[in-house]
Short mmCIF file of C-alpha atoms in Angstrom, two decimals:
data_model
loop_
_atom_site.label_atom_id
_atom_site.label_comp_id
_atom_site.label_asym_id
_atom_site.label_seq_id
_atom_site.Cartn_x
_atom_site.Cartn_y
_atom_site.Cartn_z
CA MET J 1 -42.95 4.18 -32.25
CA ILE J 2 -39.96 3.77 -29.90
CA ASP J 3 -36.64 3.67 -31.75
CA ALA J 4 -34.53 0.80 -30.22
CA ALA J 5 -31.50 3.13 -30.15
CA SER J 6 -33.42 5.54 -27.79
CA LEU J 7 -33.56 2.77 -25.24
CA ASN J 8 -29.70 2.62 -24.99
CA LEU J 9 -29.56 5.50 -22.46
CA LEU J 10 -26.93 3.63 -20.42
CA MET J 11 -25.04 2.34 -23.33
CA GLY J 12 -21.25 2.03 -22.43
CA LYS J 13 -21.94 2.46 -18.71
CA LYS J 14 -20.31 0.03 -16.35
CA ALA J 15 -22.42 -0.92 -13.30
CA LEU J 16 -21.88 -2.91 -10.12
CA VAL J 17 -24.95 -4.46 -8.40
CA THR J 18 -24.58 -6.01 -5.05
CA GLY J 19 -27.18 -7.77 -2.75
CA ILE J 20 -29.05 -9.96 -5.19
CA ALA J 21 -30.29 -13.02 -3.37
CA ASN J 22 -32.82 -14.29 -5.91
CA ASP J 23 -35.10 -13.21 -8.60
CA GLN J 24 -37.34 -11.24 -6.15
CA SER J 25 -34.54 -9.10 -4.97
CA ILE J 26 -34.71 -5.23 -5.40
CA ALA J 27 -31.15 -5.48 -6.62
CA TRP J 28 -32.17 -7.75 -9.33
CA GLY J 29 -34.75 -5.25 -10.57
CA CYS J 30 -31.89 -2.69 -10.79
CA ALA J 31 -29.60 -5.10 -12.66
CA LYS J 32 -32.21 -5.93 -15.21
CA ALA J 33 -33.01 -2.24 -15.79
CA PHE J 34 -29.34 -1.28 -16.22
CA ARG J 35 -28.86 -4.08 -18.74
CA PHE J 36 -32.17 -3.23 -20.53
CA PHE J 37 -30.79 0.41 -21.12
CA GLY J 38 -27.49 -0.87 -22.35
CA ALA J 39 -25.09 -0.96 -19.36
CA ASP J 40 -22.64 -3.77 -18.70
CA VAL J 41 -23.40 -5.16 -15.24
CA ALA J 42 -21.14 -6.91 -12.72
CA ILE J 43 -23.00 -9.11 -10.12
CA THR J 44 -22.03 -10.32 -6.74
CA TYR J 45 -23.46 -13.13 -4.61
CA LEU J 46 -23.16 -13.59 -0.80
CA ASN J 47 -21.87 -17.19 -0.37
CA ASP J 48 -22.07 -20.75 -1.67
CA ARG J 49 -25.77 -21.10 -0.54
CA ALA J 50 -26.71 -18.09 -2.56
CA LYS J 51 -24.65 -18.83 -5.68
CA PRO J 52 -27.11 -21.21 -7.39
CA HIS J 53 -29.81 -18.69 -7.06
CA VAL J 54 -27.82 -15.79 -8.41
CA GLU J 55 -25.57 -17.33 -11.02
CA PRO J 56 -28.52 -17.99 -13.59
CA LEU J 57 -29.46 -14.29 -13.20
CA ALA J 58 -25.94 -13.13 -13.93
CA LYS J 59 -25.92 -15.41 -17.00
CA GLU J 60 -29.36 -14.00 -18.05
CA ILE J 61 -27.93 -10.45 -18.31
CA ASP J 62 -24.60 -11.61 -19.64
CA ALA J 63 -22.70 -10.34 -16.46
CA PRO J 64 -18.93 -10.27 -17.45
CA ILE J 65 -18.07 -10.13 -13.75
CA PHE J 66 -19.59 -12.52 -11.21
CA MET J 67 -17.96 -12.58 -7.78
CA ARG J 68 -18.55 -13.53 -4.23
CA LEU J 69 -19.05 -10.74 -1.78
CA ASP J 70 -19.61 -10.92 1.97
CA VAL J 71 -18.90 -7.33 3.30
CA GLN J 72 -17.99 -8.82 6.75
CA GLN J 73 -15.14 -10.90 5.25
CA GLU J 74 -11.94 -9.07 5.23
CA GLY J 75 -10.70 -8.12 1.74
CA GLN J 76 -13.66 -9.40 -0.27
CA LEU J 77 -15.09 -5.94 -1.10
CA GLU J 78 -11.61 -4.73 -2.10
CA ARG J 79 -11.17 -7.56 -4.45
CA VAL J 80 -14.42 -6.86 -6.19
CA PHE J 81 -13.25 -3.42 -6.95
CA GLU J 82 -9.71 -4.47 -7.89
CA THR J 83 -11.47 -6.80 -10.44
CA ILE J 84 -13.56 -4.01 -11.85
CA ASP J 85 -10.48 -1.89 -12.16
CA LYS J 86 -8.56 -4.54 -13.88
CA GLU J 87 -11.40 -5.57 -16.29
CA TRP J 88 -13.04 -2.25 -16.91
CA GLY J 89 -10.81 0.42 -15.50
CA ARG J 90 -13.76 2.43 -14.45
CA LEU J 91 -17.13 2.37 -12.89
CA ASP J 92 -20.26 4.51 -13.58
CA LEU J 93 -23.07 3.07 -11.43
CA CYS J 94 -22.95 1.12 -8.11
CA VAL J 95 -25.93 -0.33 -6.22
CA HIS J 96 -25.65 -1.28 -2.58
CA SER J 97 -28.62 -3.38 -1.61
CA ILE J 98 -27.19 -5.00 1.51
CA ALA J 99 -28.80 -5.09 5.01
CA PHE J 100 -28.95 -7.27 8.04
CA ALA J 101 -29.77 -7.40 11.68
CA PRO J 102 -29.64 -10.41 13.88
CA LYS J 103 -33.21 -11.92 14.21
CA GLU J 104 -33.41 -11.47 17.99
CA ASP J 105 -32.43 -7.80 17.73
CA LEU J 106 -34.66 -7.15 14.69
CA GLN J 107 -37.74 -8.67 16.31
CA GLY J 108 -37.23 -7.02 19.73
CA ARG J 109 -37.60 -3.52 21.00
CA VAL J 110 -34.98 -0.93 20.11
CA VAL J 111 -34.22 -0.35 23.84
CA ASP J 112 -33.54 -4.08 24.25
CA CYS J 113 -31.05 -4.32 21.18
CA SER J 114 -27.76 -5.82 22.06
CA LYS J 115 -24.62 -3.78 21.48
CA ASP J 116 -23.16 -6.50 19.20
CA GLY J 117 -26.40 -6.79 17.20
CA PHE J 118 -26.53 -3.03 16.71
CA LEU J 119 -23.03 -2.71 15.72
CA GLN J 120 -23.30 -5.68 13.25
CA ALA J 121 -26.45 -4.11 11.73
CA MET J 122 -24.62 -0.83 11.24
CA GLU J 123 -21.55 -2.33 9.79
CA ILE J 124 -23.37 -4.44 7.14
CA SER J 125 -26.29 -2.02 6.41
CA CYS J 126 -24.54 1.31 6.57
CA TRP J 127 -20.78 1.29 6.90
CA SER J 128 -20.43 -1.05 3.94
CA PHE J 129 -22.02 1.46 1.77
CA ILE J 130 -19.63 4.28 2.93
CA ARG J 131 -16.77 1.76 2.20
CA MET J 132 -18.19 0.97 -1.21
CA ALA J 133 -18.40 4.73 -2.03
CA LYS J 134 -14.77 5.19 -1.06
CA LEU J 135 -13.77 2.29 -3.36
CA SER J 136 -15.97 3.66 -6.19
CA GLU J 137 -14.54 7.23 -6.10
CA PRO J 138 -11.27 6.64 -7.91
CA LEU J 139 -13.09 4.57 -10.51
CA MET J 140 -15.69 7.02 -11.19
CA LYS J 141 -13.28 9.25 -13.17
CA SER J 142 -16.01 10.91 -15.24
CA GLY J 143 -18.64 10.96 -12.56
CA GLY J 144 -21.22 8.39 -11.63
CA ALA J 145 -23.95 7.47 -9.37
CA LEU J 146 -24.15 5.42 -6.09
CA PHE J 147 -27.34 3.98 -4.77
CA THR J 148 -28.36 2.39 -1.50
CA MET J 149 -31.73 0.91 -0.32
CA THR J 150 -33.67 2.30 2.64
CA TYR J 151 -37.32 2.27 3.93
CA TYR J 152 -39.96 4.68 5.31
CA GLY J 153 -39.28 3.26 8.84
CA SER J 154 -36.15 5.30 8.94
CA GLN J 155 -38.17 8.54 9.20
CA MET J 156 -41.34 7.29 10.96
CA VAL J 157 -41.97 4.70 13.54
CA VAL J 158 -43.23 1.52 11.61
CA GLU J 159 -44.45 -1.28 13.78
CA HIS J 160 -41.95 -4.31 13.79
CA TYR J 161 -39.31 -2.44 11.75
CA ASN J 162 -37.53 -1.86 15.08
CA ILE J 163 -33.75 -1.50 15.08
CA MET J 164 -33.54 -1.21 11.37
CA GLY J 165 -35.25 2.27 11.62
CA PRO J 166 -32.38 3.92 13.34
CA VAL J 167 -29.82 2.00 11.17
CA LYS J 168 -31.52 3.12 7.95
CA ALA J 169 -31.73 6.67 9.34
CA ALA J 170 -28.01 6.67 9.66
CA LEU J 171 -27.66 5.31 6.12
CA GLU J 172 -29.78 8.13 4.77
CA SER J 173 -27.76 10.72 6.54
CA ALA J 174 -24.53 9.20 5.24
CA THR J 175 -25.96 9.41 1.76
CA ARG J 176 -26.50 13.15 2.12
CA TYR J 177 -23.04 13.72 3.48
CA MET J 178 -21.40 11.63 0.82
CA ALA J 179 -23.46 13.48 -1.98
CA ALA J 180 -22.09 16.82 -0.65
CA GLU J 181 -18.45 15.42 -0.49
CA LEU J 182 -18.43 13.58 -3.93
CA GLY J 183 -20.60 16.01 -5.91
CA PRO J 184 -17.62 18.26 -7.11
CA LYS J 185 -16.35 15.05 -8.87
CA GLY J 186 -19.66 14.57 -10.59
CA ILE J 187 -20.65 11.60 -8.35
CA ARG J 188 -24.21 11.54 -7.23
CA VAL J 189 -25.39 9.50 -4.19
CA HIS J 190 -28.96 8.54 -3.53
CA ALA J 191 -31.03 6.46 -1.08
CA ILE J 192 -33.83 4.62 -2.69
CA SER J 193 -36.94 3.97 -0.46
CA PRO J 194 -39.38 1.54 -1.97
CA GLY J 195 -42.65 0.60 -0.54
CA PRO J 196 -42.80 -2.82 1.17
CA LEU J 197 -41.81 -5.66 -1.10
CA LYS J 198 -41.92 -9.37 -0.61
CA THR J 199 -38.22 -9.99 -0.65
CA ARG J 200 -35.95 -12.48 1.36
CA ALA J 201 -34.84 -9.65 3.54
CA ALA J 202 -38.37 -8.62 4.42
CA SER J 203 -39.17 -12.09 5.58
CA GLY J 204 -37.45 -11.31 8.87
CA ILE J 205 -39.96 -8.59 9.70
CA THR J 206 -42.84 -9.80 11.96
CA GLU J 207 -46.41 -9.40 10.48
CA PHE J 208 -45.01 -8.33 7.10
CA ASP J 209 -48.13 -9.39 5.24
CA LYS J 210 -50.13 -6.94 7.41
CA LEU J 211 -47.74 -4.19 6.38
CA LEU J 212 -48.15 -5.14 2.76
CA ARG J 213 -51.96 -4.84 3.12
CA LYS J 214 -51.73 -1.49 4.86
CA ALA J 215 -49.47 -0.05 2.19
CA GLN J 216 -51.67 -1.14 -0.63
CA SER J 217 -54.88 0.27 0.99
CA LYS J 218 -53.14 3.62 2.09
CA ALA J 219 -51.10 4.44 -0.99
CA PRO J 220 -52.78 6.97 -3.39
CA SER J 221 -51.93 4.54 -6.26
CA ARG J 222 -53.69 1.73 -4.44
CA SER J 223 -50.88 -0.58 -5.66
CA LEU J 224 -47.72 -2.19 -4.33
CA VAL J 225 -44.33 -1.54 -5.80
CA SER J 226 -42.46 -4.12 -7.82
CA ILE J 227 -38.79 -4.67 -8.16
CA ASP J 228 -39.01 -3.51 -11.81
CA ASP J 229 -40.72 -0.24 -10.74
CA VAL J 230 -37.53 0.27 -8.48
CA GLY J 231 -35.17 -0.74 -11.15
CA ILE J 232 -36.45 1.61 -13.79
CA ALA J 233 -36.36 4.57 -11.36
CA VAL J 234 -32.84 3.83 -10.20
CA ALA J 235 -31.80 3.38 -13.95
CA PHE J 236 -33.28 6.89 -14.66
CA LEU J 237 -31.17 8.35 -11.84
CA GLY J 238 -28.15 6.82 -13.35
CA MET J 239 -28.63 8.40 -16.72
CA ASP J 240 -26.82 11.56 -17.78
CA GLY J 241 -30.13 13.37 -17.85
CA ALA J 242 -30.22 13.06 -14.07
CA LYS J 243 -26.81 14.43 -13.56
CA LEU J 244 -28.07 17.33 -11.36
CA ILE J 245 -30.10 15.29 -9.03
CA THR J 246 -28.21 14.07 -5.96
CA GLY J 247 -28.50 13.52 -2.28
CA GLU J 248 -32.05 12.46 -2.43
CA THR J 249 -34.07 9.90 -0.54
CA LEU J 250 -36.37 8.85 -3.41
CA PHE J 251 -39.66 7.30 -2.37
CA ILE J 252 -40.91 4.64 -4.86
CA ASP J 253 -44.00 3.62 -2.89
CA GLY J 254 -47.15 4.81 -4.78
CA GLY J 255 -47.31 7.81 -2.63
CA TYR J 256 -47.65 5.96 0.61
CA HIS J 257 -45.25 8.33 2.51
CA ILE J 258 -47.41 11.45 1.81
CA ILE J 259 -50.55 10.04 3.66
CA ASP J 260 -51.14 10.65 7.32
#
């Protein structure tokens, strides 16, 4: 029989989860898992349109901090961390689940991508994680863990993933460099690479249902990943027992990435 106390493996931890759009978001899977294992979880939402979808989720896990965050808006990211510093005085876990590319650039060839579209995709999807790590560093006084979301299309050419492939490749590289730089302070940094999921972000990828069918038939597990599968894995990496695991790109895809 499982002792309830044994589930509180994140008890006392303070976590920030960004990028929740609705109850199908990968970030929501992470927030639920953190809370299940005992952490206090701060939640952000993108804008007024997103707020009605995210606020009930924040209430569901008793989020003590619920704030707007658009990483393109000057000062908003800094205000989130200032609030965390004021309310908690520290941070242990931070999830960056934010990505974007303009539709015309995402759905076109890489060689046809506009300069503005490429720079916007890099700013939102990659640079914002670097900035988030910078702001987390002084709050992770006793160490901590930073997570970002990537995809297999960063390493292999995936049809219709297009410009997000190079962008996610940059994100994974940044993850490794930051893991090396922050490691002496006990701060781990990971890129999480789930198999394809039906999320709002994925809706912009052409023929996504075809990609889902391929993943399910090709993966050794013969099953698709869920947001809860991702959340539990991320929660494990945030536990003290995983303190010597860092700089990884962790595939949570039923083994899809090992098959030719």
